[in-house]
mmCIF file of C-alpha atoms in Angstrom:
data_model
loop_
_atom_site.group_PDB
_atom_site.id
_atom_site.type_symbol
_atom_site.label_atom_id
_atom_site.label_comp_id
_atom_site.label_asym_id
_atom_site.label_seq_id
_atom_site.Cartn_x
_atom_site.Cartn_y
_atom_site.Cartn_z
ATOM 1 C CA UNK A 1 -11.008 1.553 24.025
ATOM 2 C CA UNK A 2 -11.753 3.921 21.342
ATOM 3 C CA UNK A 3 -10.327 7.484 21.614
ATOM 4 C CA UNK A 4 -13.395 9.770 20.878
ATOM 5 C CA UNK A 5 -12.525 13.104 22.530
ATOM 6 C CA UNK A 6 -14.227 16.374 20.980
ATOM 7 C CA UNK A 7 -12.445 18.893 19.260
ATOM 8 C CA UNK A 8 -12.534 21.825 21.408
ATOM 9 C CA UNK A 9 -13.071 25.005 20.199
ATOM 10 C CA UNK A 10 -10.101 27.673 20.645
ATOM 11 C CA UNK A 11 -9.537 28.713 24.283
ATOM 12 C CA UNK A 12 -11.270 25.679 26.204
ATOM 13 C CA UNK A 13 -8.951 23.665 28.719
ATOM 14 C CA UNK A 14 -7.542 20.391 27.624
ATOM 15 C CA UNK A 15 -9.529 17.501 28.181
ATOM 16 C CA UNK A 16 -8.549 14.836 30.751
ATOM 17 C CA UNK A 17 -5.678 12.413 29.743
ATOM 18 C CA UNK A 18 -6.345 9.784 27.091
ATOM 19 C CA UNK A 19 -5.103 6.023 27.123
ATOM 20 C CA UNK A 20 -2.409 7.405 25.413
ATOM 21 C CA UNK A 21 -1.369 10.677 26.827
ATOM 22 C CA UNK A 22 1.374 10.240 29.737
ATOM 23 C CA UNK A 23 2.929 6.952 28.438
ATOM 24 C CA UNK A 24 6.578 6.723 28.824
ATOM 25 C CA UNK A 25 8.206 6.516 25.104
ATOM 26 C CA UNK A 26 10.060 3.226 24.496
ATOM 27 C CA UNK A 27 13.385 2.493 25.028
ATOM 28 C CA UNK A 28 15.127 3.575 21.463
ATOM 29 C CA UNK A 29 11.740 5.333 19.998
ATOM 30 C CA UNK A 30 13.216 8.425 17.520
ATOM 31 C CA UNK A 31 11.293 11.284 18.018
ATOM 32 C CA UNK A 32 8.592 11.546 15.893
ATOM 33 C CA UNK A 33 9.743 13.946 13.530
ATOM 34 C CA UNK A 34 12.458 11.026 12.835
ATOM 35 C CA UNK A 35 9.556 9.011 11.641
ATOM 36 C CA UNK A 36 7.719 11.280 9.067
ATOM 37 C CA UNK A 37 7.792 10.181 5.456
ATOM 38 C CA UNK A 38 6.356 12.106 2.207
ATOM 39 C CA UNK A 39 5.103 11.110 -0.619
ATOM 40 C CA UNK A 40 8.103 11.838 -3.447
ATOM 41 C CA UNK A 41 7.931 11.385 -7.255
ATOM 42 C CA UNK A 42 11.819 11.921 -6.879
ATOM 43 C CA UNK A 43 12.209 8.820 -4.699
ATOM 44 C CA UNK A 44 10.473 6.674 -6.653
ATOM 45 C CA UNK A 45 12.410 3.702 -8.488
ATOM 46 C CA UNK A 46 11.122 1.517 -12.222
ATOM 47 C CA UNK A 47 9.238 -1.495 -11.102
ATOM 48 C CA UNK A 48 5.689 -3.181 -12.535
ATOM 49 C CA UNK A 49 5.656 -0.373 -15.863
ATOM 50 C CA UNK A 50 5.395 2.410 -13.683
ATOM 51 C CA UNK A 51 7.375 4.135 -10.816
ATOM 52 C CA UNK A 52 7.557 3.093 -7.277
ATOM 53 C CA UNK A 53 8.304 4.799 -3.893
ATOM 54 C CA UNK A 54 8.193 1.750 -0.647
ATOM 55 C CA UNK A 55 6.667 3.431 1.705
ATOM 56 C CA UNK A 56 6.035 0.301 4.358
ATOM 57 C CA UNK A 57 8.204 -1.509 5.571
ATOM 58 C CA UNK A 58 10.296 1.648 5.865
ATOM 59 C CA UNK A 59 14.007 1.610 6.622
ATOM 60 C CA UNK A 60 15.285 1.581 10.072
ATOM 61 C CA UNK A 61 11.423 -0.309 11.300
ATOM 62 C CA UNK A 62 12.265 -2.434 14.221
ATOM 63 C CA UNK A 63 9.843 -5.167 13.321
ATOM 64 C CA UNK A 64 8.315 -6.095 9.969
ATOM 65 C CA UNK A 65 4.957 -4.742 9.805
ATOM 66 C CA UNK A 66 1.755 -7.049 8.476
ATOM 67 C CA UNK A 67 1.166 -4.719 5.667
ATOM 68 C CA UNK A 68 3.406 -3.282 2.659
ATOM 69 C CA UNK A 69 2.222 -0.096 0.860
ATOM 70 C CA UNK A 70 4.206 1.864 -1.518
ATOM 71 C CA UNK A 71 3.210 5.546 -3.555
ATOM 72 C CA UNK A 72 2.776 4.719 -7.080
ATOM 73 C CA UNK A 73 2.886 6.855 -10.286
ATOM 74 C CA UNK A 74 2.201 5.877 -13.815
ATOM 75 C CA UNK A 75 2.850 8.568 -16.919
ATOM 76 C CA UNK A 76 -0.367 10.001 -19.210
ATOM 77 C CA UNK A 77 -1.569 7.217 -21.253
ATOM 78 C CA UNK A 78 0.729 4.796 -19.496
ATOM 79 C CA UNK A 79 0.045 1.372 -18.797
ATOM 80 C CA UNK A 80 1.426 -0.952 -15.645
ATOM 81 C CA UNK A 81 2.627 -4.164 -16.305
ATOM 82 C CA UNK A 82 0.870 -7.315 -15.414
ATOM 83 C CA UNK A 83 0.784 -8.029 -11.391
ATOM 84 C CA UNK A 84 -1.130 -10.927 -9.797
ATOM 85 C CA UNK A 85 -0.351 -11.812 -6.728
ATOM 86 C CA UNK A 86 -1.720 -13.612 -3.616
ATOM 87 C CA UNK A 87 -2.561 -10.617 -1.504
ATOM 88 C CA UNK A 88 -4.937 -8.114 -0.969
ATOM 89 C CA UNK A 89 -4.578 -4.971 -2.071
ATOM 90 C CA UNK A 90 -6.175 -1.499 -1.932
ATOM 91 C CA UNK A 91 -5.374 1.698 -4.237
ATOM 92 C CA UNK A 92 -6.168 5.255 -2.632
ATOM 93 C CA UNK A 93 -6.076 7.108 -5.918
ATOM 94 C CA UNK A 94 -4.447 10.546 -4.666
ATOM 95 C CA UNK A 95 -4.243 12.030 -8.311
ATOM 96 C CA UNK A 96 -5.271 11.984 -11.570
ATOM 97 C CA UNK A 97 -7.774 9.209 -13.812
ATOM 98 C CA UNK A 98 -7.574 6.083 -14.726
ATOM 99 C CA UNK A 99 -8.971 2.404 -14.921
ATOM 100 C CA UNK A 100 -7.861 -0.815 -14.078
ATOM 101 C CA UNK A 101 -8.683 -4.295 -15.983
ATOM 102 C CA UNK A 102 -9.310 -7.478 -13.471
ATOM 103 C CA UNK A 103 -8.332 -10.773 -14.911
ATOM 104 C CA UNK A 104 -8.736 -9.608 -18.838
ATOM 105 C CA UNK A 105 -12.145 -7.953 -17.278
ATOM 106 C CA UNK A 106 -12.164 -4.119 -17.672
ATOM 107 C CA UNK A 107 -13.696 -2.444 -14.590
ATOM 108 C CA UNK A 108 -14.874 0.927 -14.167
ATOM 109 C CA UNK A 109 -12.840 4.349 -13.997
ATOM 110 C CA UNK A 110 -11.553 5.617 -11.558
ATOM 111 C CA UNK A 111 -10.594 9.450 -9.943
ATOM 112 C CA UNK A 112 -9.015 11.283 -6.998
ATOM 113 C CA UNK A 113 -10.046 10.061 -4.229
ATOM 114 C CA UNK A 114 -11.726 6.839 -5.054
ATOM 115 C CA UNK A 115 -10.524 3.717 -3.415
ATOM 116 C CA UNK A 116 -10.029 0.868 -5.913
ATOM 117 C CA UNK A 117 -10.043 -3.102 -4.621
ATOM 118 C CA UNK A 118 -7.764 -5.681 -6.072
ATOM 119 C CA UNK A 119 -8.565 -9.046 -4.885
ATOM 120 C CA UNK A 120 -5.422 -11.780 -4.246
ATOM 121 C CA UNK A 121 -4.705 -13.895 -6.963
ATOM 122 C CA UNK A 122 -6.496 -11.882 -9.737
ATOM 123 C CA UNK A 123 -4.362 -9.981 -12.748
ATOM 124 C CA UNK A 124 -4.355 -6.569 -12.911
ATOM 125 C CA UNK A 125 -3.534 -3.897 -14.991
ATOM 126 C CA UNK A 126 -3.874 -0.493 -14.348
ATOM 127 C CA UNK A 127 -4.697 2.386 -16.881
ATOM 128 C CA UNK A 128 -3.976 5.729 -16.749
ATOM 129 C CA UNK A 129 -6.992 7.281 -19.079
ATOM 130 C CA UNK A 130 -6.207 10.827 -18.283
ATOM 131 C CA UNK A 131 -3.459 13.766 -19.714
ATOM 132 C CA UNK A 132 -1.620 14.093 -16.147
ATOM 133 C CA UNK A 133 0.572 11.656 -13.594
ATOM 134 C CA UNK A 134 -2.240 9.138 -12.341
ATOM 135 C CA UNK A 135 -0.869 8.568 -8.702
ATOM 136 C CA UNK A 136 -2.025 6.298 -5.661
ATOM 137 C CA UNK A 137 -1.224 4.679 -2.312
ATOM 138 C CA UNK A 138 -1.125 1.246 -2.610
ATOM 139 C CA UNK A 139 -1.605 -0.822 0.378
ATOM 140 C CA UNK A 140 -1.188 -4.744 0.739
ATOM 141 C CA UNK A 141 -1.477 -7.522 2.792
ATOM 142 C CA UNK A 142 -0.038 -9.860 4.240
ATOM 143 C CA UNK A 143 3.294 -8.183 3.271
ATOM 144 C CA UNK A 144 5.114 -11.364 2.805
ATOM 145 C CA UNK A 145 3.041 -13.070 -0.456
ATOM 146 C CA UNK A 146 1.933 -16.920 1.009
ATOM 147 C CA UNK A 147 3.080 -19.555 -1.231
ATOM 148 C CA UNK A 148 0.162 -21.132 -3.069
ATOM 149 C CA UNK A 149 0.583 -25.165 -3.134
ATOM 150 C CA UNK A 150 -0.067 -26.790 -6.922
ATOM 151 C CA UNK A 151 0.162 -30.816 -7.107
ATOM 152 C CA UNK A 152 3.729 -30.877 -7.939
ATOM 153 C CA UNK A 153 5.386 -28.752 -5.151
ATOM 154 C CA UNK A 154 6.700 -30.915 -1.946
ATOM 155 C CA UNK A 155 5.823 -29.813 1.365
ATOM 156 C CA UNK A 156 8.776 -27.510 1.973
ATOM 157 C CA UNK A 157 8.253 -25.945 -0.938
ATOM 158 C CA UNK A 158 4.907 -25.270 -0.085
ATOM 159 C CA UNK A 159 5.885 -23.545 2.938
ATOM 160 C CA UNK A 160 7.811 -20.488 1.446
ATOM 161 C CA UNK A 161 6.977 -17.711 1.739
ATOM 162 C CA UNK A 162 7.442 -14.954 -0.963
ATOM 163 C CA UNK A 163 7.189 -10.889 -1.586
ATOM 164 C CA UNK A 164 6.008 -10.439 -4.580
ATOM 165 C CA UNK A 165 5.455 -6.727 -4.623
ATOM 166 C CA UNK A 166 9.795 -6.624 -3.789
ATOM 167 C CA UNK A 167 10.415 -8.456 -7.115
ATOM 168 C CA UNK A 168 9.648 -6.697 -10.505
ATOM 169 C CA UNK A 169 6.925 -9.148 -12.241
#
């Protein structure tokens, strides 16, 4: 059921409880102040050309989520490395310009605020075309990269599973 409550204008009574009001925490939740993360040039690490901050799965999560995301930055003029992998992924582009060429295929630029699709198992390169840090939220799924069987894998082999986005291409 979809939560769909107004926004009440300053002074009126609380609505009526929601699915979600009154439900008893989990055993072991951290409050949620424990679970706030920001978005940190600081914290990010080298990986794929440009720097990195993991932002899902973060550290402490109980179970592994379905999805990875992680805040990216690349310099002025900077280029990322080559990445193809077999996930999705989506860019929310929370700063700067830039461009991004699919499978040797350049495809159009890019702002704040745009949302940028990368489909699985296409190359990509991403561009930063403007004079200030280009930075976005990355988001991709499933967060464990499937294993793609070629003719001269075995089954077992076949059945890995990978995640590419831990290992630097």
């Amino acid at each position: 059921m979809p939560f769909t409550s107004p926004i009440l204008p300053p002074g009126e009574p609380a609505p009526a409880s929601t699915p979600y009001r009154g439900l008893p925490p989990k055993t072991g939740d951290a409050p949620m102040a424990d679970r706030r993360f920001r978005i940190d040039r600081s914290a990010a690490t080298e990986e794929f050309g440009l720097a990195c901050q993991r932002i899902i799965p973060w550290p402490g999560g109980d179970a592994e989520p379905p999805v990875g995301a992680m805040a990216c930055f690349l310099k002025p003029g900077g280029d990322s490395d080559p990445d193809c992998h077999n996930q999705d992924e989506v860019m929310v582009i929370l700063g700067g310009t830039g461009s991004v060429t699919l499978d040797g295929r350049p495809e159009p630029p890019f702002r704040t605020g745009d949302i940028v699709v990368l489909p699985r198992n296409q190359e990509h390169v991403v561009h930063n075309t403007g004079d200030t840090e280009l930075s976005w939220l990355s988001l991709y799924w499933p967060l464990r990269e499937p294993a793609i069987r070629t003719d001269n894998e075995t089954g077992d082999e076949a059945g890995d599973e990978t995640d590419n986005k831990e290992v630097a291409a």
